[in-house]
Coordinates of C-alpha atoms in Angstrom, one line a residue:
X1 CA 99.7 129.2 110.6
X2 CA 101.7 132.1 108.8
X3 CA 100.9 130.5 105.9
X4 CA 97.3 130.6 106.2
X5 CA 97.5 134.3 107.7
X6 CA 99.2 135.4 104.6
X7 CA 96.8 133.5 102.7
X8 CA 93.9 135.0 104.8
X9 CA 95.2 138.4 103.7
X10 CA 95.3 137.8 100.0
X11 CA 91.6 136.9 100.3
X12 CA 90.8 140.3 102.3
X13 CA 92.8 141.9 99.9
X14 CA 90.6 140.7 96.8
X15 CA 87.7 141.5 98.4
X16 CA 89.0 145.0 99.1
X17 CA 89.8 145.2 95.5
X18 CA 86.1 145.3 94.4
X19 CA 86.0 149.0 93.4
X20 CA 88.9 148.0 91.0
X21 CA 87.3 144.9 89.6
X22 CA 83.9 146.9 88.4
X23 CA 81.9 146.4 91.1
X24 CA 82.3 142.4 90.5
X25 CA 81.0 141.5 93.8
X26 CA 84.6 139.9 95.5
X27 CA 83.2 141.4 98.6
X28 CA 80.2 138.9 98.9
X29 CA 80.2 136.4 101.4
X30 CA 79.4 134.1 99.1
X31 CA 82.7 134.5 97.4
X32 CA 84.7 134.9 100.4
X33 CA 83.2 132.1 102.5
X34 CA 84.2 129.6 99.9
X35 CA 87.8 130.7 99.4
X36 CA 88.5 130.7 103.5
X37 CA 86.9 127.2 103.8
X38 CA 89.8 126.5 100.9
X39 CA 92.9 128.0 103.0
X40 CA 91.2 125.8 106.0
X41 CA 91.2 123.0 104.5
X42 CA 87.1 122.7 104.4
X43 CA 85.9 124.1 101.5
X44 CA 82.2 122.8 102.2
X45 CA 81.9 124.1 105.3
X46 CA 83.3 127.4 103.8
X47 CA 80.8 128.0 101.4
X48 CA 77.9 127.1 103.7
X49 CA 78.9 129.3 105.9
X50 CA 79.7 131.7 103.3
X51 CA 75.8 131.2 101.9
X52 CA 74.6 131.8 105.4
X53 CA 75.6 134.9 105.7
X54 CA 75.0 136.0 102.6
X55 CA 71.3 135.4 103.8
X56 CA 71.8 137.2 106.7
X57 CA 73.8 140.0 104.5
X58 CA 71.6 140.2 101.2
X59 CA 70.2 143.7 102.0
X60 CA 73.7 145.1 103.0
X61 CA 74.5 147.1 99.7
X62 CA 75.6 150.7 99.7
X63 CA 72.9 152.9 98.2
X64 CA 73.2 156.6 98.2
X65 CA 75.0 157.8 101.7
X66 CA 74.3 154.6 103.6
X67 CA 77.4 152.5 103.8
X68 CA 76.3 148.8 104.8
X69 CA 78.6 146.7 107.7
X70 CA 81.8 145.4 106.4
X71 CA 80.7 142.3 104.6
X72 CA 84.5 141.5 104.2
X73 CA 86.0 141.3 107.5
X74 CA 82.7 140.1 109.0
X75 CA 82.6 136.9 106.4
X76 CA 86.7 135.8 106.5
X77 CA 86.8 136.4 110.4
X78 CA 83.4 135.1 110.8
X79 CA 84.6 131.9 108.9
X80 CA 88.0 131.3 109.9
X81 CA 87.6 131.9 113.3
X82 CA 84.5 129.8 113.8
X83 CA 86.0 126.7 111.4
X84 CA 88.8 126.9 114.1
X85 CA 87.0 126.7 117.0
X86 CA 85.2 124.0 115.5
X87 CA 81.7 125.6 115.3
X88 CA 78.8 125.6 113.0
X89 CA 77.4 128.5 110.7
X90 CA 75.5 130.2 113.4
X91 CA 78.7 130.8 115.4
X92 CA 80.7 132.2 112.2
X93 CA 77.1 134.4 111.9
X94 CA 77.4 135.6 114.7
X95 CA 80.8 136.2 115.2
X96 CA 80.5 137.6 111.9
X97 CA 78.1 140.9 112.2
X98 CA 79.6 142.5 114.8
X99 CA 82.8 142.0 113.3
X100 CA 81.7 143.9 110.0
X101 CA 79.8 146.8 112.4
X102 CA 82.7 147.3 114.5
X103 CA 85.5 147.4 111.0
X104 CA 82.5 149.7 109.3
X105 CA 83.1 152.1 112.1
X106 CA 86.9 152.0 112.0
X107 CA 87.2 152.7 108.1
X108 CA 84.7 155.3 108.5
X109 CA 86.5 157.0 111.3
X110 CA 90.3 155.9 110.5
X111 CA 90.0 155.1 106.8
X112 CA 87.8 157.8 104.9
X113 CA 90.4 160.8 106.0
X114 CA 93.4 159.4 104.9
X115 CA 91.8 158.5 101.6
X116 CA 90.1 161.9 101.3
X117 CA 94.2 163.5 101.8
X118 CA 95.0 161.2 99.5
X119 CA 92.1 162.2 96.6
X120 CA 93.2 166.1 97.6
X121 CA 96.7 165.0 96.4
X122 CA 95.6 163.9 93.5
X123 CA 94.2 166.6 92.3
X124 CA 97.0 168.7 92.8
X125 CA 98.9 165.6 90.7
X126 CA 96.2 166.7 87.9
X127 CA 97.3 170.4 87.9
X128 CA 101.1 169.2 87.5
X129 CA 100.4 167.1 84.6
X130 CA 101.9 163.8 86.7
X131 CA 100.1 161.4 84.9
X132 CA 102.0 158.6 87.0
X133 CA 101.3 159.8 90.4
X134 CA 97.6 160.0 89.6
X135 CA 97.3 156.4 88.8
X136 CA 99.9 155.6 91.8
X137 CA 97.7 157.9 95.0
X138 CA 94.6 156.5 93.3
X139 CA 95.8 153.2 93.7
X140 CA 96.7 153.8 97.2
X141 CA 93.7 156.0 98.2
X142 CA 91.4 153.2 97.2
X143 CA 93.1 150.6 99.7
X144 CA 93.9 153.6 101.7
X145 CA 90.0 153.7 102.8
X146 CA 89.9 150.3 103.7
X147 CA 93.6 149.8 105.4
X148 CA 92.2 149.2 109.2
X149 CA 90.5 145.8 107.9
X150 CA 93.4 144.9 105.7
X151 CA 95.3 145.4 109.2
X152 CA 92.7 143.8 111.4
X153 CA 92.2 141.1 109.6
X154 CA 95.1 138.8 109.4
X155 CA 96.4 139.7 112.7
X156 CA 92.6 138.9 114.5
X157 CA 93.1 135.8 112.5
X158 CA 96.6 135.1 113.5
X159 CA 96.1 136.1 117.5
X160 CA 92.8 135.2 118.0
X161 CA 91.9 131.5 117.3
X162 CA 92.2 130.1 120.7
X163 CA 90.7 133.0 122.3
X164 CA 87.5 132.9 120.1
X165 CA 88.1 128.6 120.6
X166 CA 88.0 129.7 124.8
X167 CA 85.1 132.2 124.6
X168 CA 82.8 129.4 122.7
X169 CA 83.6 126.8 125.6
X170 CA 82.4 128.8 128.4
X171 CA 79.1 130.4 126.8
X172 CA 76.3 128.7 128.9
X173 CA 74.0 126.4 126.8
X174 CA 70.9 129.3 126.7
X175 CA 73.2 131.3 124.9
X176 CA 74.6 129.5 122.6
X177 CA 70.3 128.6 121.9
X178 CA 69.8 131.9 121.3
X179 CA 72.8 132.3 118.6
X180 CA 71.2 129.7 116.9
X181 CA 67.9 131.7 117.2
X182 CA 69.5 134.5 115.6
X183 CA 71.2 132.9 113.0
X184 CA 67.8 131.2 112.2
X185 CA 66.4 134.5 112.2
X186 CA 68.8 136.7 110.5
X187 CA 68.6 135.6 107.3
X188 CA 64.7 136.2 106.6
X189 CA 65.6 139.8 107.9
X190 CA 68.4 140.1 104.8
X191 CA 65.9 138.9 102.6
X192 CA 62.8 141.3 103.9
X193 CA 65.4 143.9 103.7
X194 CA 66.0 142.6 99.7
X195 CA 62.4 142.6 99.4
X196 CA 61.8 146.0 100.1
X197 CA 64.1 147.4 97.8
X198 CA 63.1 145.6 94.8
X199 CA 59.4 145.1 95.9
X200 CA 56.9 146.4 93.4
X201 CA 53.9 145.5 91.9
X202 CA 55.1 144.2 88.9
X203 CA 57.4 141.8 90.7
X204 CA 54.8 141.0 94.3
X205 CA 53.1 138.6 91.6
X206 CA 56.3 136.5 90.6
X207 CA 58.0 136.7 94.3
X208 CA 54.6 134.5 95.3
X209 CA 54.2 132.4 92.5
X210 CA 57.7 131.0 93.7
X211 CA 56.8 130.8 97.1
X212 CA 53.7 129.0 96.8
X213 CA 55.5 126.6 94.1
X214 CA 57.6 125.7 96.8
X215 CA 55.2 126.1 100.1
X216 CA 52.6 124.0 98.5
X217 CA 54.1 121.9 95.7
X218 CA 57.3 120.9 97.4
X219 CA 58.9 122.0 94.1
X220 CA 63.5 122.4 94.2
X221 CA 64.9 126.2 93.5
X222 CA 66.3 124.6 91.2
X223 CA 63.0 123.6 89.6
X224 CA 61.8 127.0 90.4
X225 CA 64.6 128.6 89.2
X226 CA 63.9 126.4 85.9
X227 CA 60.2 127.4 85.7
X228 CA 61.4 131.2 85.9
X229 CA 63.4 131.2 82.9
X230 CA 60.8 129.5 80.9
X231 CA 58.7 132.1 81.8
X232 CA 61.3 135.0 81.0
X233 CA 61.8 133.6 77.6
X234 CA 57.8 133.2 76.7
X235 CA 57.5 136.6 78.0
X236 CA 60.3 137.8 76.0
X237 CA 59.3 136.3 72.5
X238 CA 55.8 136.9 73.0
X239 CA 56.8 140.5 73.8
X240 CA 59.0 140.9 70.5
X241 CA 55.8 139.3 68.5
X242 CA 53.6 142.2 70.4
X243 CA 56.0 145.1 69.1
X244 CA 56.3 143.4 65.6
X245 CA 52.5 143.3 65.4
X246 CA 52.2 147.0 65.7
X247 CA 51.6 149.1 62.6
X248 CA 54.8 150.9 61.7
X249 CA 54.1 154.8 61.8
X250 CA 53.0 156.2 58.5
X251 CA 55.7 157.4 56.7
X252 CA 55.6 160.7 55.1
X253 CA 56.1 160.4 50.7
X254 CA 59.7 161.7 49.8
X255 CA 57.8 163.4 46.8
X256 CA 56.0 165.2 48.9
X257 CA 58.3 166.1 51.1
X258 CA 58.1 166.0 55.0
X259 CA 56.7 169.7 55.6
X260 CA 59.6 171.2 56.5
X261 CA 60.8 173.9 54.3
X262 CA 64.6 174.8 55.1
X263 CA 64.8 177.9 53.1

């Protein structure tokens, strides 16, 4: 079991890392789910678990001020716990969101100011000239933000197994119905959420033309997914032709010169 906690924590650690890896997406649970369901010993389960709540999580990206629920703590608890207990994806879902609300609230509240002391240090490491401390508190500051997950994380996981295993055995049957409602339900809302960011009427026309190729033709993603990049390519090369069609602009004669007289 300490094993697996410390391996839990490396996990939660790379996904913490993200804003050091280029924005690389580590923090996805479809990374995340995959790499618990390896330290469980059930990799498959992991990464459908993973890809369920990715569904349910597909609109949670940080745009402007809005910070989205904690995607990391809400996917490696979510998983682990649930894959302990025994349950199926909708448990780990719904183990999983408040989870990521409740860390959100904590690294907001706990994290942000000790990172914020930390960037205030740094600048006063710019006016010395310490090249080495600003690379150290930046280091630290970015981790700094998200040290109540890296904290809650392993030891929820460590402590909290048999309780979570407890709590699953005494929810009454109509509950446990409508966690599997939810978890149904959840992921169409992450993807109307997706929708209406990206939504527009250049894409409404492509968005459907999958849909119904699916609905009404019983055709795979992956035959859709296929179809799509057929298309992209034709529309690519038949938009190079378009440009290369196009009369180049007259150019002016260098004897006569271009008009512009520079004495």
């Amino acid at each position: 079991m300490v094993i697996k906690t410390i391996l839990i924590f490396l996990i939660a650690l790379l996904g913490y890392s993200e804003w050091l890896t280029g924005t690389s997406y580590l923090q996805r649970p479809i990374v995340l789910g995959p790499l618990v369901g390896l330290v469980m010993g059930d990799m498959v389960t992991g990464t459908i678990m993973g890809a369920t709540m990715e569904l349910a999580m597909v609109g949670a990206i940080s745009v402007g001020a809005y910070n989205p629920p904690d995607t990391i703590s809400g996917t490696i608890l979510g998983v682990s716990l649930a894959m302990q207990a025994g349950a199926d994806a909708s448990a780990a879902l719904t183990l999983g969101i408040p989870i990521a609300t409740i860390v959100l609230a904590l690294d907001t509240a706990l994290g942000q100011p000790v990172m914020l002391l930390l960037v205030h240090r740094i600048d006063k490491n710019v006016e010395d000239g310490d090249t080495k401390a600003i690379t150290r508190n930046m280091l630290i500051a970015g981790y700094a933000q998200s040290w109540c997950g890296l904290l809650i994380i392993p030891l929820a996981f460590f402590f909290g197994a048999d309780a979570v295993a407890s709590l699953l055995n005494i929810i009454p049957d109509f509950v446990q119905t409508g966690m599997d409602v939810a978890a149904a339900f959840l992921p169409a809302l992450g993807f109307a959420m997706l929708a209406q960011m990206i939504m527009n009427k250049t894409v409404a026309p492509f968005f459907f033309a999958g849909f119904f190729l699916v609905a009404y033709f019983g055709i795979s993603t992956t035959g859709v997914a296929i179809f799509a990049a057929i298309i992209v390519v034709a529309m690519t090369v038949l938009g190079d032709k378009k440009k290369a069609e196009q009369p180049a602009a007259a150019t002016e004669d260098p004897a006569i010169g271009s008009g512009f007289d520079e004495f």
